[in-house]
Tab-separated table of C-alpha atoms and ligand atoms in Angstrom:
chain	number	residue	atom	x	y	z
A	1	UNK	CA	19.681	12.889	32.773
A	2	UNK	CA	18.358	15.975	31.233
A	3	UNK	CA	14.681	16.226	30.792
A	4	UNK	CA	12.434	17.642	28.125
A	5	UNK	CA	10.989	20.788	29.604
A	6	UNK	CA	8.668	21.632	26.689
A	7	UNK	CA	6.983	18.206	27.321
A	8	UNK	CA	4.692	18.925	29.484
A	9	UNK	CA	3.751	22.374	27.501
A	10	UNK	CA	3.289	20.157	24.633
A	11	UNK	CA	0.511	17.801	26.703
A	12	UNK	CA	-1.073	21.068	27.832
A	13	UNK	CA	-2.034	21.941	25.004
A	14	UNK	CA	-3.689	18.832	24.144
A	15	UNK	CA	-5.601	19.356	27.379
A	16	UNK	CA	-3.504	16.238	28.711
A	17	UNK	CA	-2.595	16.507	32.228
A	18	UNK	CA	-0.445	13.961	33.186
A	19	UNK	CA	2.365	11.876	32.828
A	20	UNK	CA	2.771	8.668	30.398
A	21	UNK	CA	5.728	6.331	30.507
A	22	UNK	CA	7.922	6.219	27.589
A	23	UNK	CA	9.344	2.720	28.730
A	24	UNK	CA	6.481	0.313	30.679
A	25	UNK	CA	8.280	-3.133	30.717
A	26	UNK	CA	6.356	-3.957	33.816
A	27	UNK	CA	2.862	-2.678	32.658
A	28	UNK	CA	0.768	-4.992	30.287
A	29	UNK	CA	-0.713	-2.897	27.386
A	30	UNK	CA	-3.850	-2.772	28.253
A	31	UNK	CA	-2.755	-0.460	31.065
A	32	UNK	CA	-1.616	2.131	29.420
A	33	UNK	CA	-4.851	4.063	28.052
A	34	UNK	CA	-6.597	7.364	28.791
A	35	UNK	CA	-8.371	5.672	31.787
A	36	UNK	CA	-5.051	4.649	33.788
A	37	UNK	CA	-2.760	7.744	33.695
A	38	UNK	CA	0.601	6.939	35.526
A	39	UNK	CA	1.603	9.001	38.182
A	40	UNK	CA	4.713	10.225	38.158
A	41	UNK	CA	7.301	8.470	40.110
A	42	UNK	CA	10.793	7.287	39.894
A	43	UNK	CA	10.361	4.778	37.305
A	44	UNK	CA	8.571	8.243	35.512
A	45	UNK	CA	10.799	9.483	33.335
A	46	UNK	CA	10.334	12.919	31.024
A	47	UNK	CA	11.250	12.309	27.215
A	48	UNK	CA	15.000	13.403	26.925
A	49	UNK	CA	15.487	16.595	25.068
A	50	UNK	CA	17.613	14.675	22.169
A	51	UNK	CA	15.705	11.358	21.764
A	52	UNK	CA	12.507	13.990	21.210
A	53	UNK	CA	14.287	16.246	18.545
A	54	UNK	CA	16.962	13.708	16.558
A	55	UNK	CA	16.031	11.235	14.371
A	56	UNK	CA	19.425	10.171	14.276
A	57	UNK	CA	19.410	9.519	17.972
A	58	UNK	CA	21.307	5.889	18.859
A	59	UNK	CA	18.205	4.649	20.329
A	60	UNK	CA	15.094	5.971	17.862
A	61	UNK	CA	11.463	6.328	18.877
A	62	UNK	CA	9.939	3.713	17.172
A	63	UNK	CA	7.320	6.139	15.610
A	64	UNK	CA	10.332	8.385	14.197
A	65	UNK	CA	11.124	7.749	10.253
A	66	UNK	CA	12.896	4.656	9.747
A	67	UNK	CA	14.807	4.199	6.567
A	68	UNK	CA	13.467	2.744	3.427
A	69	UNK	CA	15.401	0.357	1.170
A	70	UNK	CA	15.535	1.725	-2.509
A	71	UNK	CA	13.835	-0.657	-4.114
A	72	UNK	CA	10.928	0.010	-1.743
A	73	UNK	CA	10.431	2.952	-3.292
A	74	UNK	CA	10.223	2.316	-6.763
A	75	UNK	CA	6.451	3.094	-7.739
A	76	UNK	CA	4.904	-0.037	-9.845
A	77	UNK	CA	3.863	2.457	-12.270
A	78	UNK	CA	7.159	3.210	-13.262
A	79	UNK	CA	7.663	2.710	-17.071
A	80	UNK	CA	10.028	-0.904	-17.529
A	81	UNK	CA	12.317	0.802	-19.155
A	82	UNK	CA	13.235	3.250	-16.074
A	83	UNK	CA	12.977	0.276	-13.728
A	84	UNK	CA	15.580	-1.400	-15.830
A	85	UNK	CA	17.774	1.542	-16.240
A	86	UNK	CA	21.044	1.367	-14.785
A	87	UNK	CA	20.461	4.852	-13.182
A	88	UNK	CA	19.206	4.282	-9.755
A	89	UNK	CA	15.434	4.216	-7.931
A	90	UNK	CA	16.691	6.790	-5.906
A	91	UNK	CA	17.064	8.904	-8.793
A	92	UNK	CA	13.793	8.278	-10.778
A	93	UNK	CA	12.142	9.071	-6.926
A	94	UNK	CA	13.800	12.457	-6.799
A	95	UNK	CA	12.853	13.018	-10.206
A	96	UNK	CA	9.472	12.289	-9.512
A	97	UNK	CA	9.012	14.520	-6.776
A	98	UNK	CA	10.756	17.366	-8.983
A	99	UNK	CA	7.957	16.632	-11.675
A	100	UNK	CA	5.060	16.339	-9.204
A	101	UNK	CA	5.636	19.425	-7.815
A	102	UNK	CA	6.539	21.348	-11.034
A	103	UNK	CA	2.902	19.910	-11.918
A	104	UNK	CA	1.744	21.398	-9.310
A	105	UNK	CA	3.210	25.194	-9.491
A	106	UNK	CA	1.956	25.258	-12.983
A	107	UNK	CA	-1.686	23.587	-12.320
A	108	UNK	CA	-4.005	25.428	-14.037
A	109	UNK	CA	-7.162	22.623	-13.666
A	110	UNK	CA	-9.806	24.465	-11.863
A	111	UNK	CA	-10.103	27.892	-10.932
A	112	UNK	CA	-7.946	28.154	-7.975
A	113	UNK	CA	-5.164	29.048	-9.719
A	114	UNK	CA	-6.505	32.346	-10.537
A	115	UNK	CA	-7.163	33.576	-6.839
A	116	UNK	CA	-4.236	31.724	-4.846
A	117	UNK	CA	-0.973	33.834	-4.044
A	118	UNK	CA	1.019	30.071	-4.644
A	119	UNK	CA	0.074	26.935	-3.995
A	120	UNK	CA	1.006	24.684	-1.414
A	121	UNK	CA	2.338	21.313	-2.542
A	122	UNK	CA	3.136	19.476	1.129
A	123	UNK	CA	6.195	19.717	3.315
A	124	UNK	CA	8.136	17.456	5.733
A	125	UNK	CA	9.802	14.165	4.977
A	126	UNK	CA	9.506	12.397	1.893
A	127	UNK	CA	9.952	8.991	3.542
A	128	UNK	CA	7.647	9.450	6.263
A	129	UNK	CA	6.524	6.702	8.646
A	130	UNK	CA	3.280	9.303	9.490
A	131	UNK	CA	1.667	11.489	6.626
A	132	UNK	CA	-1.199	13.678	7.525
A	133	UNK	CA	-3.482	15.333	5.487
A	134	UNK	CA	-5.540	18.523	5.667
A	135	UNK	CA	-8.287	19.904	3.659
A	136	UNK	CA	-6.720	23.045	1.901
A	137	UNK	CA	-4.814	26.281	2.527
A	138	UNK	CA	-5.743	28.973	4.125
A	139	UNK	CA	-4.973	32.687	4.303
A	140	UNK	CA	-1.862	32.126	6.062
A	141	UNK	CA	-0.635	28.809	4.184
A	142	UNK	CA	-1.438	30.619	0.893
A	143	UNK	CA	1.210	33.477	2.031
A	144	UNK	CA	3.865	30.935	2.556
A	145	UNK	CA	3.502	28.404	0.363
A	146	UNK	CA	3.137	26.098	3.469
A	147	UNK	CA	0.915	23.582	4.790
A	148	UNK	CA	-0.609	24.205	8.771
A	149	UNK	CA	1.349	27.498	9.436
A	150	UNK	CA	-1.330	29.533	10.915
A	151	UNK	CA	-2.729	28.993	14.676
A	152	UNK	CA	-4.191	25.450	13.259
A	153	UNK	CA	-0.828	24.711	12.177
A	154	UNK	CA	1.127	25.373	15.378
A	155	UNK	CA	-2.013	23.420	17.506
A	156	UNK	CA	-1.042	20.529	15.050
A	157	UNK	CA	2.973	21.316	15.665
A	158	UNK	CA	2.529	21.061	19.057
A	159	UNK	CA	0.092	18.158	19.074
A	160	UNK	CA	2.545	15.872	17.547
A	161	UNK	CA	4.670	16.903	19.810
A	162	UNK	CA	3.203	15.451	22.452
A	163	UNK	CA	3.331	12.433	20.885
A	164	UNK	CA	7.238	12.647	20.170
A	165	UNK	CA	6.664	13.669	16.759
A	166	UNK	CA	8.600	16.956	15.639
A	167	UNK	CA	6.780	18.086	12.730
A	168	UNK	CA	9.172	17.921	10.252
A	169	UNK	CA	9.795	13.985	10.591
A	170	UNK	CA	5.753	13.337	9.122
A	171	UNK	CA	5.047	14.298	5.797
A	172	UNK	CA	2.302	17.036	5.741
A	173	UNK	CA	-0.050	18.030	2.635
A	174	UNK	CA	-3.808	18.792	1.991
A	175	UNK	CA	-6.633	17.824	-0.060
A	176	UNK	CA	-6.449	21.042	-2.422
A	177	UNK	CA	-3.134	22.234	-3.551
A	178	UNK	CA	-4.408	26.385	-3.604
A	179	UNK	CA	-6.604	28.262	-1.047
A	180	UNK	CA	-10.542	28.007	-1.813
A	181	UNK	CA	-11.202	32.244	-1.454
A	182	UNK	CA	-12.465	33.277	1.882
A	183	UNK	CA	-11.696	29.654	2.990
A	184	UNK	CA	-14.824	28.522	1.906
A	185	UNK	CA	-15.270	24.355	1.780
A	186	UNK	CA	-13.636	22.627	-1.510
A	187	UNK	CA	-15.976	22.215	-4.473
A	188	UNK	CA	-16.130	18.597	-5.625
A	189	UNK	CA	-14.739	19.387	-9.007
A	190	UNK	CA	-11.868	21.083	-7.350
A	191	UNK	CA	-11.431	17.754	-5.013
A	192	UNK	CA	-11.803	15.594	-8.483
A	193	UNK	CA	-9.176	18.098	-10.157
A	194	UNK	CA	-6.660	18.736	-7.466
A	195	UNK	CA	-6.655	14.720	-5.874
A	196	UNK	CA	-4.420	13.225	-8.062
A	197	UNK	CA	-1.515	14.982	-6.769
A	198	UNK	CA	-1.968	13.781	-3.031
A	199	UNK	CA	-2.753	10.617	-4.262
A	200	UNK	CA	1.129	10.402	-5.969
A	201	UNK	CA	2.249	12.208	-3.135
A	202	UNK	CA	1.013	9.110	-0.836
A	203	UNK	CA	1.987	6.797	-3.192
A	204	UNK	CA	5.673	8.480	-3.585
A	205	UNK	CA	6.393	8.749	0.298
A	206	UNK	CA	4.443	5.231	1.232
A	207	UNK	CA	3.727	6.162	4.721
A	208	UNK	CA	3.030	3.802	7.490
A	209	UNK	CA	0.128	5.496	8.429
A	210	UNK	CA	-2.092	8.023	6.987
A	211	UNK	CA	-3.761	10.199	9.777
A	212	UNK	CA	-6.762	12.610	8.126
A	213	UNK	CA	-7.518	16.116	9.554
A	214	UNK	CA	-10.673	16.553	9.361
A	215	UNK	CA	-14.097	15.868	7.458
A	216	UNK	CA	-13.248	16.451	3.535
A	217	UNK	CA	-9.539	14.327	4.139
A	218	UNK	CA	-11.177	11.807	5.661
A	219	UNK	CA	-14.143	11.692	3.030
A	220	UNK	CA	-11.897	11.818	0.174
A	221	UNK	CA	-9.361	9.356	1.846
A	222	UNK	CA	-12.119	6.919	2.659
A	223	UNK	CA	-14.555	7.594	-0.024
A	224	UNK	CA	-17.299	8.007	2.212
A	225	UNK	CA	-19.851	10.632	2.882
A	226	UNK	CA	-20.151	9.291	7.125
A	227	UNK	CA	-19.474	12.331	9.111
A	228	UNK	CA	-15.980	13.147	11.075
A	229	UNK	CA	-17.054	11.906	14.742
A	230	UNK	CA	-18.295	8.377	12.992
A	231	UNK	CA	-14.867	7.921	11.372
A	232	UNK	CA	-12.733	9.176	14.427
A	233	UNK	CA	-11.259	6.393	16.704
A	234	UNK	CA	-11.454	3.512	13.891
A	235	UNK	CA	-9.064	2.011	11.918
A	236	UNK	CA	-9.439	1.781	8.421
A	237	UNK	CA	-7.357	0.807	5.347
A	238	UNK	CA	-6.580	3.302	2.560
A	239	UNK	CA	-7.844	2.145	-0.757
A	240	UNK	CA	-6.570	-1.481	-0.198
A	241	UNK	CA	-3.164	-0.651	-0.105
A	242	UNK	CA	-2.465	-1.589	3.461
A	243	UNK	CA	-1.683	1.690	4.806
A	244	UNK	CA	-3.655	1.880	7.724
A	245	UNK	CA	-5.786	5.113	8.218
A	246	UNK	CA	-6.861	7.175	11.059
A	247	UNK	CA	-9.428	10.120	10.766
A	248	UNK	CA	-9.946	12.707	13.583
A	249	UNK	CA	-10.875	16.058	13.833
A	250	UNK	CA	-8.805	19.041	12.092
A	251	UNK	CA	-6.829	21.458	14.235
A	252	UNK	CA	-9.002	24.585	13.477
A	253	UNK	CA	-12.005	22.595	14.535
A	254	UNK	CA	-10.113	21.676	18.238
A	255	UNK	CA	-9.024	25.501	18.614
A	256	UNK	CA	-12.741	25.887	18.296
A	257	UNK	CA	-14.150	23.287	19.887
A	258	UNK	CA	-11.430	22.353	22.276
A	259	UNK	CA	-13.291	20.096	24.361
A	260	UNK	CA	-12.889	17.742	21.534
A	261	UNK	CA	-9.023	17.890	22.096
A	262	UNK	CA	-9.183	14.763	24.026
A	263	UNK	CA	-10.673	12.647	21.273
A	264	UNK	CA	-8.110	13.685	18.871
A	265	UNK	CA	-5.398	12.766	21.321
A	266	UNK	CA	-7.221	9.262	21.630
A	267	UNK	CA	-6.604	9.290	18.010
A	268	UNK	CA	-3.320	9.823	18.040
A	269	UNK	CA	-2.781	7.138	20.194
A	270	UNK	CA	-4.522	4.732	17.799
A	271	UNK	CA	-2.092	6.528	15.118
A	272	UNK	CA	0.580	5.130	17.278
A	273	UNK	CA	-0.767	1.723	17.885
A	274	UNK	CA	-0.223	1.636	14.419
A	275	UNK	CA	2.883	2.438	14.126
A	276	UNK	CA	3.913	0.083	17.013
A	277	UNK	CA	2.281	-2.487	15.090
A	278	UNK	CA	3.707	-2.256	11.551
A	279	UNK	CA	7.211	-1.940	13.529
A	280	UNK	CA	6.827	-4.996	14.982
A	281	UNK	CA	5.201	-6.573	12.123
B	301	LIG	FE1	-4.605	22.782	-9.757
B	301	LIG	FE2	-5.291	21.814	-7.375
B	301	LIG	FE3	-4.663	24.377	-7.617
B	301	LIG	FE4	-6.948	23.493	-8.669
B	301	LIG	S1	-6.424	23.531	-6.481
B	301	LIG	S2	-5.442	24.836	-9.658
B	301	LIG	S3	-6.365	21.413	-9.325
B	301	LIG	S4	-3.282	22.628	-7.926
């Protein structure tokens, strides 16, 4: 058996120092929390190098994208007539995407536009089981065109991770589409302007769960005005849809407050609860 030998690098830096068991058929689930970490032992065993990094492995994490029938995708507010077209859903989804995001480069509805080097639309997989959502670029994401690039971006890499998530299987975007100047907080006009798009972006990848990073995602998401560390560790619904909905705390708040680190992993276990759940559902 080869073993993952990043693993542990990965829990490190989520200030998590010990083993978990990928496979507990003899542990109830109530024993595997925070409180009861498992020591390692035989029965032990480090996530294999391939069931981490393929989603095509034989024998998929269950919190890895599954695949989505066609006809799951097809938005309700598709016009009739290009639900009843004898072209396919899959094509009227790519063709969405193509338009949302051409919507997007061209966006010209608050000021933004005139002080961002491009925006950044959202990257990952389009039929995501996890989405995640930030607040808006910064310096670095500007540059690239790329959501959670900088050092908050490789905390968040490496924090799903440790949860057997490589990056590019979630679905990754932010509140604001271009980089408030100086980083400064998103105006509410801006948030009123720029929402829509995430909002079709959700609605185009229909995630299994949402997980918000940070205070404005979660505010927007949840239409609320409650601060971060009263949302974190709940469960919530996303604007009656069913999507289940997890705030905690952003990366660039944990690299400065990383004492906190252990609440957001405690959130991404609840993230995975709900994954678990809707799989089984
Ligand atoms: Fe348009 Fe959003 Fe950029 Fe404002 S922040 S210009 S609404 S894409």
């Amino acid at each position: 058996m080869s073993h993952n030998p990043y693993l542990s690098y990965y829990l490190n830096t989520m200030d998590i120092k010990f083993w978990v068991r990928r496979r507990l058929p003899e542990l109830p689930p109530s024993e595997l929390s925070l409180e009861n970490p498992v020591t390692p032992t035989a029965a032990t065993h480090p996530i294999e190098t391939n069931e981490l990094l393929s989603p095509t492995s034989q024998t998929p994490s269950p919190l890895l994208a599954e695949s989505v029938q066609p006809e799951t995708l097809m938005s309700p507010n598709f016009p009739p007539t290009q639900r009843n077209s004898a072209l396919s859903p899959e094509h009227f989804r790519v063709q969405a995407w193509q338009e949302l995001q051409q919507q997007v480069a061209t966006c010209t509805a608050c000021e933004l536009y005139q002080t961002r080097t491009r925006p950044v639309f959202g990257t990952g997989n389009r039929r995501a089981q996890w989405m995640f959502v930030g607040e808006a670029p910064g310096a670095d994401e500007d540059v690239q065109g790329e959501p959670f690039v900088g050092r908050a971006g490789k905390l968040l890499t490496n924090m799903l991770l440790a949860i057997d998530l490589p990056r590019e299987i979630a679905y990754i975007a932010n509140i604001l589409k271009c980089r408030p100047p100086g980083n400064r907080n998103p105006q509410p006009h801006e948030v009123k302007c720029c929402t829509p798009f995430l909002t079709r972006q959700i609605e185009l990848v229909q995630p299994k769960v949402i997980v918000a990073l940070g205070a404005v995602a979660a505010r927007f998401l949840l239409d609320t005005e409650t601060e971060i560390g009263k949302l974190r560790g709940k469960r919530f619904e996303y604007q009656n849809t069913g999507i289940p909905l997890i705030a905690t705390y952003h990366p660039a708040y944990l690299l400065r407050n990383p004492v906190a680190k252990s609440k957001s992993w405690q959130d991404l276990q609840l993230a995975c609860q709900m994954i678990r759940d809707s799989s089984a559902g």
